[in-house]
CSV table of C-alpha atoms in Angstrom, one decimal:
chain,number,residue,atom,x,y,z
J,1,MET,CA,70.6,91.4,91.2
J,2,GLY,CA,73.5,89.0,91.7
J,3,TYR,CA,76.8,89.6,93.2
J,4,GLY,CA,79.3,91.9,91.4
J,5,ILE,CA,82.3,89.6,91.4
J,6,PRO,CA,81.6,87.7,88.1
J,7,LYS,CA,81.1,91.1,86.4
J,8,GLY,CA,84.6,92.0,87.4
J,9,TRP,CA,86.4,89.4,85.3
J,10,GLY,CA,87.6,90.3,81.9
J,11,LEU,CA,87.6,94.0,82.4
J,12,PRO,CA,89.8,95.9,80.0
J,13,GLN,CA,93.0,97.3,81.3
J,14,ILE,CA,93.1,100.9,82.3
J,15,LYS,CA,93.7,102.9,79.2
J,16,HIS,CA,94.0,106.4,80.5
J,17,GLY,CA,95.4,107.3,83.9
J,18,ILE,CA,93.3,109.9,85.7
J,19,GLY,CA,95.0,112.9,87.2
J,20,VAL,CA,98.0,112.1,85.0
J,21,GLU,CA,99.7,115.0,83.2
J,22,HIS,CA,102.1,113.1,81.1
J,23,MET,CA,105.5,114.7,80.4
J,24,GLU,CA,105.7,116.2,76.9
J,25,TYR,CA,108.7,117.6,75.2
J,26,GLU,CA,109.6,119.9,72.3
J,27,THR,CA,112.9,119.8,70.6
J,28,SER,CA,114.8,122.6,68.9
J,29,ALA,CA,118.3,123.1,67.7
J,30,SER,CA,120.3,126.3,67.4
J,31,GLY,CA,123.9,127.4,67.7
J,32,GLY,CA,125.2,123.9,67.9
J,33,GLN,CA,122.9,123.1,70.8
J,34,LEU,CA,120.0,120.7,71.1
J,35,SER,CA,117.4,122.2,73.4
J,36,ILE,CA,114.6,120.1,74.8
J,37,ARG,CA,111.8,121.8,76.7
J,38,LEU,CA,109.8,119.5,79.1
J,39,LYS,CA,106.2,120.2,80.1
J,40,GLY,CA,103.8,118.7,82.5
J,41,GLU,CA,104.8,116.2,85.2
J,42,PHE,CA,107.8,113.9,84.9
J,43,THR,CA,107.2,110.7,86.8
J,44,PHE,CA,107.8,107.0,86.6
J,45,ALA,CA,104.7,106.9,84.3
J,46,ASP,CA,106.7,108.7,81.6
J,47,ASN,CA,109.4,106.1,81.0
J,48,GLU,CA,108.3,105.6,77.4
J,49,GLN,CA,108.4,109.3,76.6
J,50,PHE,CA,111.7,109.5,78.3
J,51,GLN,CA,113.1,106.6,76.2
J,52,ALA,CA,111.9,108.3,73.0
J,53,MET,CA,113.5,111.6,74.1
J,54,ALA,CA,116.8,109.8,75.0
J,55,LYS,CA,116.8,108.2,71.6
J,56,SER,CA,116.5,111.5,69.8
J,57,ILE,CA,119.2,113.0,71.9
J,58,LEU,CA,121.7,110.2,71.3
J,59,GLU,CA,120.9,110.1,67.6
J,60,SER,CA,121.5,113.8,67.2
J,61,SER,CA,124.9,114.9,66.0
J,62,LEU,CA,124.9,117.9,68.3
J,63,LYS,CA,127.2,117.6,71.3
J,64,ASN,CA,125.6,120.2,73.6
J,65,VAL,CA,122.2,119.2,75.1
J,66,SER,CA,120.1,121.4,77.3
J,67,LEU,CA,117.0,120.2,79.1
J,68,ASP,CA,114.7,123.2,79.8
J,69,PHE,CA,112.5,122.5,82.8
J,70,SER,CA,110.5,125.7,82.7
J,71,GLY,CA,107.4,123.9,81.8
J,72,LEU,CA,107.6,121.1,84.4
J,73,ASP,CA,105.3,121.2,87.4
J,74,PHE,CA,106.3,118.1,89.2
J,75,ILE,CA,109.2,115.6,89.2
J,76,ASP,CA,109.6,112.4,91.2
J,77,SER,CA,112.6,110.2,92.2
J,78,ALA,CA,112.0,107.8,89.2
J,79,ALA,CA,112.4,110.8,86.9
J,80,LEU,CA,115.6,111.8,88.7
J,81,SER,CA,116.9,108.3,88.1
J,82,MET,CA,116.1,108.5,84.4
J,83,LEU,CA,117.9,111.8,84.1
J,84,LEU,CA,121.0,110.2,85.6
J,85,VAL,CA,120.8,107.4,83.1
J,86,MET,CA,120.6,110.2,80.4
J,87,ARG,CA,123.8,111.6,81.9
J,88,GLU,CA,125.6,108.3,81.6
J,89,SER,CA,124.5,107.8,78.0
J,90,CYS,CA,125.5,111.4,77.1
J,91,ALA,CA,128.9,111.0,78.7
J,92,LYS,CA,129.6,107.8,76.7
J,93,GLN,CA,129.0,109.9,73.5
J,94,ARG,CA,131.0,112.9,74.9
J,95,LYS,CA,127.8,115.0,74.9
J,96,ASN,CA,127.5,117.8,77.3
J,97,LEU,CA,124.2,117.6,79.2
J,98,SER,CA,122.8,120.4,81.3
J,99,LEU,CA,119.5,121.3,82.9
J,100,CYS,CA,118.1,124.8,83.1
J,101,ASN,CA,115.1,127.0,84.1
J,102,SER,CA,113.7,124.7,86.8
J,103,ALA,CA,111.2,126.5,89.0
J,104,GLY,CA,108.8,126.0,91.8
J,105,ARG,CA,108.6,122.6,93.4
J,106,VAL,CA,110.8,121.1,90.7
J,107,LYS,CA,113.6,123.4,91.6
J,108,GLU,CA,113.0,122.7,95.2
J,109,VAL,CA,113.4,119.0,94.6
J,110,LEU,CA,116.6,119.4,92.5
J,111,ASP,CA,118.1,121.7,95.1
J,112,GLU,CA,117.1,119.3,98.0
J,113,MET,CA,118.7,116.4,96.1
J,114,LYS,CA,121.8,118.5,95.3
J,115,PHE,CA,121.3,117.4,91.7
J,116,SER,CA,123.8,119.9,90.4
J,117,LYS,CA,126.5,117.6,91.7
J,118,PHE,CA,125.4,115.1,89.1
J,119,ILE,CA,124.2,117.2,86.2
J,120,ARG,CA,125.3,120.7,85.3
J,121,THR,CA,122.5,123.1,86.2
J,122,LYS,CA,121.8,126.6,85.0
J,123,ASN,CA,118.9,128.7,86.2
C,1,MET,CA,76.3,102.6,104.3
C,2,LYS,CA,78.2,100.2,102.2
C,3,ALA,CA,77.6,100.7,98.5
C,4,TYR,CA,78.6,99.6,95.1
C,5,LEU,CA,78.6,101.5,91.9
C,6,CYS,CA,77.2,99.4,89.1
C,7,HIS,CA,75.3,99.8,85.8
C,8,ASP,CA,71.5,99.6,86.0
C,9,PRO,CA,70.7,96.6,83.8
C,10,ILE,CA,67.6,98.5,82.4
C,11,SER,CA,68.9,102.0,81.8
C,12,GLY,CA,72.6,101.2,81.7
C,13,ALA,CA,73.3,104.3,83.8
C,14,LEU,CA,75.9,104.2,86.6
C,15,VAL,CA,73.9,103.9,89.8
C,16,LYS,CA,74.6,103.2,93.4
C,17,ALA,CA,73.5,100.0,95.0
C,18,ALA,CA,73.5,99.3,98.7
C,19,LEU,CA,75.5,96.2,99.8
C,20,LEU,CA,73.4,94.2,102.2
C,21,GLN,CA,74.4,91.3,104.3
C,22,GLY,CA,73.1,88.2,102.5
C,23,THR,CA,71.7,85.2,104.4
C,24,ASP,CA,74.8,83.0,103.5
C,25,GLY,CA,77.3,85.7,104.5
C,26,VAL,CA,77.9,86.7,100.9
C,27,PRO,CA,76.9,90.4,100.4
C,28,GLU,CA,74.0,91.1,98.1
C,29,GLU,CA,73.4,94.3,96.3
C,30,GLN,CA,70.1,96.3,96.0
C,31,LEU,CA,69.7,99.2,93.7
C,32,LEU,CA,68.9,102.4,95.5
C,33,PRO,CA,65.8,104.2,94.3
C,34,SER,CA,67.2,107.6,94.6
C,35,GLN,CA,70.4,109.2,93.3
C,36,SER,CA,70.1,112.1,95.8
C,37,ASP,CA,72.2,110.5,98.4
C,38,ARG,CA,75.8,110.7,97.3
C,39,ALA,CA,77.3,109.9,100.7
C,40,CYS,CA,78.3,106.5,102.0
C,41,ASP,CA,80.9,104.9,104.2
C,42,LEU,CA,82.3,102.4,101.8
C,43,LEU,CA,82.0,102.5,98.0
C,44,PHE,CA,83.1,99.8,95.6
C,45,VAL,CA,83.8,101.0,92.1
C,46,HIS,CA,84.7,98.9,89.0
C,47,GLN,CA,88.0,99.8,87.5
C,48,GLN,CA,86.5,101.2,84.3
C,49,ASP,CA,84.0,103.4,86.2
C,50,LEU,CA,86.7,105.1,88.3
C,51,THR,CA,86.6,108.5,86.7
C,52,PRO,CA,87.1,112.1,87.9
C,53,GLU,CA,83.3,112.5,87.6
C,54,VAL,CA,82.7,109.6,90.0
C,55,LEU,CA,85.2,111.0,92.5
C,56,SER,CA,83.7,114.5,92.4
C,57,THR,CA,80.1,113.1,92.7
C,58,TYR,CA,80.3,110.7,95.6
C,59,GLN,CA,81.4,111.2,99.2
C,60,PHE,CA,82.9,108.3,101.0
C,61,SER,CA,85.2,107.3,103.8
C,62,GLN,CA,86.6,104.4,101.9
C,63,LEU,CA,86.9,103.7,98.2
C,64,VAL,CA,87.6,100.2,96.9
C,65,GLU,CA,88.5,99.8,93.3
C,66,VAL,CA,87.4,96.5,91.8
C,67,ASP,CA,89.6,95.1,89.0
C,68,GLN,CA,89.7,91.7,87.2
C,69,HIS,CA,91.7,90.1,90.0
C,70,PHE,CA,89.3,91.1,92.7
C,71,SER,CA,87.9,88.0,94.5
C,72,ILE,CA,85.3,87.1,97.1
C,73,ASN,CA,88.1,87.2,99.7
C,74,SER,CA,89.1,90.6,98.5
C,75,PHE,CA,85.5,91.8,99.1
C,76,LYS,CA,85.4,90.2,102.5
C,77,SER,CA,88.8,91.7,103.4
C,78,ALA,CA,87.6,95.2,102.3
C,79,LEU,CA,84.6,94.8,104.5
C,80,GLN,CA,86.7,94.2,107.6
C,81,PRO,CA,86.7,97.0,110.2
C,82,ARG,CA,89.8,99.2,109.9
C,83,SER,CA,91.4,102.0,111.9
C,84,PRO,CA,89.4,105.2,111.8
C,85,SER,CA,90.5,107.5,109.0
C,86,LEU,CA,89.4,110.6,107.2
C,87,LEU,CA,89.7,108.9,103.8
C,88,GLN,CA,90.9,105.6,102.5
C,89,PHE,CA,91.6,104.4,99.0
C,90,ASN,CA,92.0,100.6,98.4
C,91,VAL,CA,93.2,100.0,94.9
C,92,SER,CA,94.9,97.4,92.7
C,93,SER,CA,98.5,97.6,91.8
C,94,PRO,CA,97.7,98.5,88.1
C,95,CYS,CA,95.4,101.3,89.4
C,96,ALA,CA,98.1,102.7,91.7
C,97,TYR,CA,100.6,102.6,88.9
C,98,GLN,CA,98.5,104.1,86.1
C,99,HIS,CA,96.6,106.9,87.9
C,100,ARG,CA,98.2,109.8,89.6
C,101,LEU,CA,96.9,108.4,92.9
C,102,ALA,CA,98.4,110.8,95.4
C,103,LYS,CA,97.0,113.8,93.6
C,104,LEU,CA,93.5,112.2,93.4
C,105,PHE,CA,93.6,111.2,97.0
C,106,LEU,CA,94.5,114.7,98.2
C,107,GLN,CA,91.9,116.3,96.0
C,108,GLN,CA,89.3,114.0,97.4
C,109,LEU,CA,90.5,114.7,101.0
C,110,GLU,CA,90.2,118.4,100.5
C,111,GLN,CA,86.8,118.1,98.7
C,112,GLN,CA,85.4,116.0,101.6
C,113,ASN,CA,86.8,117.8,104.6
C,114,ASN,CA,85.9,121.5,104.9
C,115,GLU,CA,88.3,122.0,107.8
C,116,LEU,CA,91.3,120.9,105.7
C,117,THR,CA,92.3,123.7,103.3
C,118,ALA,CA,95.2,123.9,100.9
C,119,ILE,CA,95.8,120.1,101.2
C,120,VAL,CA,96.7,119.8,97.6
C,121,GLY,CA,100.2,121.2,97.8
C,122,HIS,CA,103.7,120.1,97.1
C,123,ASP,CA,104.4,119.4,100.8
C,124,PHE,CA,102.0,116.4,100.8
C,125,ASP,CA,101.8,115.5,97.2
C,126,LEU,CA,105.4,114.4,96.5
C,127,PRO,CA,106.0,112.4,99.7
C,128,LEU,CA,102.7,110.6,99.3
C,129,HIS,CA,103.4,110.0,95.6
C,130,GLU,CA,106.8,108.5,96.4
C,131,ALA,CA,105.2,106.3,99.2
C,132,ILE,CA,102.6,105.0,96.7
C,133,THR,CA,105.2,104.4,94.0
C,134,ASN,CA,107.4,102.5,96.5
C,135,ALA,CA,104.5,100.4,97.7
C,136,THR,CA,103.5,99.5,94.2
C,137,ILE,CA,106.8,98.9,92.4
C,138,HIS,CA,109.1,97.7,95.3
C,139,GLY,CA,106.4,96.3,97.5
C,140,ASN,CA,103.7,94.6,95.5
C,141,LEU,CA,105.7,94.0,92.3
C,142,GLU,CA,108.9,93.2,94.2
C,143,LEU,CA,111.1,95.0,91.7
C,144,ASP,CA,114.3,96.8,92.5
C,145,SER,CA,114.9,99.9,90.4
C,146,GLY,CA,118.7,99.9,90.5
C,147,PHE,CA,119.3,100.4,86.8
C,148,SER,CA,122.4,102.3,85.6
C,149,ASP,CA,122.0,102.6,81.9
C,150,LEU,CA,119.3,102.9,79.2
C,151,GLU,CA,119.3,99.2,78.5
C,152,SER,CA,118.8,98.1,82.1
C,153,MET,CA,116.2,100.8,82.5
C,154,GLU,CA,114.3,99.5,79.6
C,155,LEU,CA,114.4,96.0,81.0
C,156,PHE,CA,113.2,97.3,84.3
C,157,TYR,CA,110.1,99.0,82.9
C,158,LYS,CA,109.4,95.9,80.8
C,159,SER,CA,109.5,93.9,84.0
C,160,VAL,CA,107.0,96.4,85.6
C,161,ALA,CA,104.6,95.8,82.6
C,162,GLN,CA,105.0,92.1,82.9
C,163,ARG,CA,104.3,92.0,86.6
C,164,LEU,CA,101.3,94.3,86.2
C,165,ALA,CA,99.9,91.7,83.9
C,166,ASP,CA,100.7,88.8,86.2
C,167,PRO,CA,97.8,88.1,88.5
C,168,GLY,CA,100.1,86.9,91.2
C,169,PHE,CA,101.5,90.4,91.5
C,170,ALA,CA,98.8,92.6,90.0
C,171,SER,CA,96.2,91.3,92.5
C,172,ARG,CA,98.1,92.8,95.4
C,173,ARG,CA,96.4,95.9,96.8
C,174,VAL,CA,97.7,99.3,97.8
C,175,VAL,CA,95.8,101.0,100.6
C,176,VAL,CA,96.2,104.7,101.1
C,177,ALA,CA,94.7,106.4,104.2
C,178,ALA,CA,94.8,109.8,105.9
C,179,SER,CA,94.0,110.5,109.5
C,180,LEU,CA,94.2,113.6,111.7
C,181,GLN,CA,96.0,113.4,115.0
C,182,GLY,CA,95.8,116.7,116.8
C,183,ARG,CA,97.7,119.2,114.7
C,184,HIS,CA,99.3,116.4,112.6
C,185,ILE,CA,98.0,114.8,109.5
C,186,GLN,CA,99.3,111.3,108.9
C,187,PHE,CA,99.3,109.4,105.6
C,188,SER,CA,99.8,105.7,105.6
C,189,VAL,CA,100.4,103.6,102.5
C,190,THR,CA,100.2,99.8,102.8
C,191,ASP,CA,101.2,97.1,100.3
C,192,GLU,CA,101.1,93.4,100.2
C,193,GLY,CA,104.7,92.7,99.3
C,194,ARG,CA,107.5,91.0,101.3
C,195,GLY,CA,108.3,94.1,103.4
C,196,HIS,CA,111.7,95.4,104.2
C,197,ALA,CA,113.8,96.1,107.3
C,198,LEU,CA,114.8,99.6,106.4
C,199,GLN,CA,114.1,102.1,109.3
C,200,THR,CA,116.4,105.0,108.6
C,201,LEU,CA,118.3,106.5,105.7
C,202,THR,CA,122.1,106.3,105.7
C,203,LYS,CA,124.5,108.9,104.5
C,204,ASN,CA,125.5,106.8,101.6
C,205,GLN,CA,122.0,106.8,100.2
C,206,GLN,CA,122.1,110.6,100.1
C,207,ASP,CA,125.0,110.6,97.7
C,208,THR,CA,123.9,107.9,95.4
C,209,PRO,CA,121.8,108.5,92.3
C,210,HIS,CA,119.1,106.0,93.3
C,211,GLY,CA,117.1,105.5,96.4
C,212,ARG,CA,116.0,109.1,96.5
C,213,GLY,CA,112.4,108.2,96.9
C,214,LEU,CA,112.8,107.7,100.7
C,215,MET,CA,114.5,111.0,101.0
C,216,LEU,CA,111.7,112.7,99.2
C,217,MET,CA,109.2,110.9,101.4
C,218,SER,CA,110.9,112.2,104.5
C,219,GLY,CA,112.1,115.6,103.3
C,220,HIS,CA,109.1,117.8,104.4
C,221,SER,CA,107.6,115.5,107.0
C,222,GLU,CA,107.7,115.6,110.8
C,223,SER,CA,108.3,111.8,110.8
C,224,LEU,CA,108.5,108.8,108.5
C,225,LYS,CA,108.3,105.3,109.9
C,226,PHE,CA,107.6,101.8,108.8
C,227,ASP,CA,105.3,99.3,110.3
C,228,ASP,CA,104.1,95.8,109.5
C,229,GLY,CA,107.5,94.6,108.5
C,230,GLY,CA,108.0,97.5,106.1
C,231,ARG,CA,104.7,97.0,104.3
C,232,THR,CA,103.2,100.2,105.8
C,233,SER,CA,104.9,103.6,105.6
C,234,LYS,CA,103.5,106.3,107.7
C,235,ILE,CA,104.3,109.9,107.0
C,236,ALA,CA,103.2,112.6,109.5
C,237,PHE,CA,103.1,116.4,108.8
C,238,ARG,CA,102.3,119.2,111.0
C,239,TYR,CA,99.0,120.6,109.6
C,240,GLU,CA,98.8,124.4,109.4
C,241,GLU,CA,95.6,126.1,108.2
């Protein structure tokens, strides 16, 4: 039969993570506010989606930005760091960033980390 | 039984082969005639064959993911006796980074242990996920995530991608294990990085934007400690049915 080691070389990289529910977002604008609703799980694996989301926020002319967490099921420390980077970027453009509608374990994490000290939070 | 999932050269189907001790010490594999036996002690699976279907089909004490960096020494190391555990995943750094490993591990643990119910819950999932992330990014890839703006954040994640493609870093393994000790369930996560001397969290860390991973690891646990020079984190929870 032969040993399996030589067959291991040259394997393609993992294309799709299993168990991963990548963060998705929907953008809408109304009443002078840019609203972004996040869905799924927000983790370190979502850095590309986050960068795209940040770009759309910073390129928008609207000064008030609200991140709606009602569709988020899970958030990790890497995502919290990304949100703080968003805060800094918004502050440089004098945009007002806020979070709202977190629930379940996402809300528990934000409360445990006292995240409202860093980003305005409404629920 | 030590087994290896491979593709039958005749049918192309994914089948289980037993790993037998060869005469020269190098393991040999022998295709098993029957697919009825889904249980084994140690199961090697190629990276591209690691799917939800495989995880739900087979029962094992230890799963070893084989990627392109896996060597003969990696095989021999995986075959070494380890501390008894309910379940163990031994995976590459790219696998730990790209799959939602904590969730998969907990699902497998619940699936294979009838006496453990409601394992897949936020109390275990987030701390274990943080421990695996730390082991992969800070341990094996030796990267510090102290970015403060979008530009440095982008550079950080580019460094992550570069190191995941560098065999010197990507070949390092992450081992996740669970064991029951009385009414406590303990998860351990081991990396092959340089380790660290951190033992406790300081007040300063609680007020800074970064470094919250350790706080989330310890938040719901009974204890969090580090062994092996910081390469192994052990998180213990009181287990309630």
